[in-house]
XYZ file of C-alpha atoms in Angstrom:
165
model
C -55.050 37.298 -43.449
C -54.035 35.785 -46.941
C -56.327 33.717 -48.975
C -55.963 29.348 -48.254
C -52.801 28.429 -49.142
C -52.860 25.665 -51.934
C -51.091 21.894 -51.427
C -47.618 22.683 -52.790
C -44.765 20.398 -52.450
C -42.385 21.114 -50.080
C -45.610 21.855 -47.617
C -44.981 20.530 -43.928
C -47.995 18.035 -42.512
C -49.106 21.301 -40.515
C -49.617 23.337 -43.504
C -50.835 19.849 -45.764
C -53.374 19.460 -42.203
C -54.540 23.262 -42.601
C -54.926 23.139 -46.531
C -56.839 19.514 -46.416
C -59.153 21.397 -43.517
C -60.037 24.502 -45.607
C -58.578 26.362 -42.714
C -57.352 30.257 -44.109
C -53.653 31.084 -42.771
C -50.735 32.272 -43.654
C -46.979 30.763 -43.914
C -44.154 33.199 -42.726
C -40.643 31.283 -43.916
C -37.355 33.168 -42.319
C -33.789 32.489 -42.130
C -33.342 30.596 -38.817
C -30.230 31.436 -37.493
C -29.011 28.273 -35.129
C -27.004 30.575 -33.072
C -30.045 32.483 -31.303
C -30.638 31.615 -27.762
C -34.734 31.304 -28.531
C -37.056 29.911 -31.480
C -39.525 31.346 -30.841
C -38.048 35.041 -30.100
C -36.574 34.704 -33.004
C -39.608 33.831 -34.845
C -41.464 36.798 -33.379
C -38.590 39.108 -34.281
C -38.258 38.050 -37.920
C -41.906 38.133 -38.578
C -41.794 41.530 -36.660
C -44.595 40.203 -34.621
C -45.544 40.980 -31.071
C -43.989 37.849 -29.014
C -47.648 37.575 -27.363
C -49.009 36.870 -30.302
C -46.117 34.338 -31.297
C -46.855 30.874 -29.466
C -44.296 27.889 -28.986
C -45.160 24.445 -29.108
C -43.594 22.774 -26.056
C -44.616 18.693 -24.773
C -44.745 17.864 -21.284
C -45.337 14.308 -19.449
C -48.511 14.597 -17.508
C -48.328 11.309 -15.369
C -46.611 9.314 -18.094
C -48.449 10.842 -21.214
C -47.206 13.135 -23.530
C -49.315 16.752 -23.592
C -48.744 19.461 -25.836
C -48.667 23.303 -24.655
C -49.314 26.231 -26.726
C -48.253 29.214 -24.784
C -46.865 32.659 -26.014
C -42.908 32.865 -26.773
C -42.547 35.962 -24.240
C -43.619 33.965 -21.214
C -43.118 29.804 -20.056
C -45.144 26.919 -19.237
C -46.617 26.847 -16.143
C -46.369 23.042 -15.488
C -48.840 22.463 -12.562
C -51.397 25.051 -14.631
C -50.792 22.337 -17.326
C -51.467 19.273 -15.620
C -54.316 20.686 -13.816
C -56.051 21.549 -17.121
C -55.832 17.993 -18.111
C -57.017 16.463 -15.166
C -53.451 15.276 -13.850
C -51.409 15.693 -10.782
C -47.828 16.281 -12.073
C -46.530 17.613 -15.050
C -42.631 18.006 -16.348
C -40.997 18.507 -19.564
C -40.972 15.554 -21.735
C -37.688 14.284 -22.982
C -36.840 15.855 -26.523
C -35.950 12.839 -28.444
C -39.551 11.374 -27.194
C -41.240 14.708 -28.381
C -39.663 14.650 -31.403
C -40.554 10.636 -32.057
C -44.097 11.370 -31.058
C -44.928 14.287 -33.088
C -42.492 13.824 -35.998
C -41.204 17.401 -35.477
C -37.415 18.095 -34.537
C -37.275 20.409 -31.223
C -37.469 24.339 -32.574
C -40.048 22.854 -34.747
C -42.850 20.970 -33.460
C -45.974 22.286 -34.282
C -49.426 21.280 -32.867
C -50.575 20.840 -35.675
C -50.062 17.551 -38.240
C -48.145 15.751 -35.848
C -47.605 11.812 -36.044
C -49.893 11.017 -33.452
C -52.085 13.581 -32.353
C -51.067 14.374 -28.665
C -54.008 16.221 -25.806
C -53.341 20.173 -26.412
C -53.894 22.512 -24.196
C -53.932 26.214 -25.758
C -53.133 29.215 -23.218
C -56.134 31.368 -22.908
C -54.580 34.092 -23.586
C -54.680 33.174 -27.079
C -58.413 33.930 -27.478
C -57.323 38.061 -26.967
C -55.907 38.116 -30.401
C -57.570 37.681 -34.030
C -54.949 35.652 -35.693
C -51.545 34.114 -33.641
C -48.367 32.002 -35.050
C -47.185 28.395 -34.150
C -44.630 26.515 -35.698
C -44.758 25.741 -39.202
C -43.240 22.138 -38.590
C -39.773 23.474 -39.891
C -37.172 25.747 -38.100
C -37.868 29.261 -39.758
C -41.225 28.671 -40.820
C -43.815 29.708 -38.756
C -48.554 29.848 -39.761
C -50.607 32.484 -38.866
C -54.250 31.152 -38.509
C -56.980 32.480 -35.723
C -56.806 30.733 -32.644
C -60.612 29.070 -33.002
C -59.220 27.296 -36.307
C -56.164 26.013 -34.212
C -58.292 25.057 -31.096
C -60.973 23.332 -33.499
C -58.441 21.468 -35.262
C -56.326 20.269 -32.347
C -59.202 19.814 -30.374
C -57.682 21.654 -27.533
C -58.749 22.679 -24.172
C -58.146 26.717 -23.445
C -56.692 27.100 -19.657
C -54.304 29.527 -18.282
C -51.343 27.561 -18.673
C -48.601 30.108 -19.490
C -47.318 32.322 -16.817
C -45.147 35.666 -18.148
């Protein structure tokens, strides 16, 4: 794990959020390529990280309000698991151009972190089996490494077992 990263221009509001918190982590920057079927495999193979320890970003509707899901890139959102963990009865995908408005974050990129307006997040449990995990940077190709506590602390999220592999 790399010493805080200092405020630098050209820093996303995840990694401004992070720095203002005195959180440690670590920016990864890649070259996305827009032709690969999956962000977040691609993330995990440029980083030549472990896709369980790689986790996408994804925003659901949970009875009409937007929810945020961190779950690992090598598995997918299970949508009732969500919903349950927030005290709802159905859950789908939320429509991307709403995502994107809400967290200020184009699709690929939405982090969980430093969003517009803070949405509920809901971080798989399986994130607690590993010292230090990625999530979106707030860019395509740019990924943080921080330890899932710091993430769950600053997102205020609930841990459930909402991703299914």
């Amino acid at each position: 794990m790399a010493k805080k990263a200092k405020k630098q221009s050209g820093g996303t509001p995840a990694t401004v959020a992070l720095t203002e918190a005195g959180v440690p982590f670590t920016v990864h920057a890649y070259e996305h390529d827009p032709s690969h079927p999956s962000y977040g495999e691609e993330a995990a193979e440029a980083m030549g990280v472990s896709p369980e320890r790689v986790f996408k970003t994804l925003v659901a509707d949970v009875d009409g309000a937007l929810v945020v899901a961190v779950v690992p890139v090598a598995g997918s959102l299970d949508l009732k698991a969500l919903a349950t963990a927030v005290g709802g009865k159905r859950a789908a995908m939320a429509d991307p151009a709403a995502a994107e408005r809400t967290t200020g974050y184009v699709r690929g990129g939405i982090s969980p972190l430093g969003q517009r307006r803070r949405l509920r997040t809901v971080l798989d449990s399986s994130a607690s089996g590993h010292t230090t995990i990625c999530v979106s940077a707030g860019r395509r190709g740019m990924e943080v490494e921080l330890s899932p506590d710091d993430l769950a602390k600053l997102t205020e999220a609930v841990s459930a077992p909402v991703g299914r592999t």
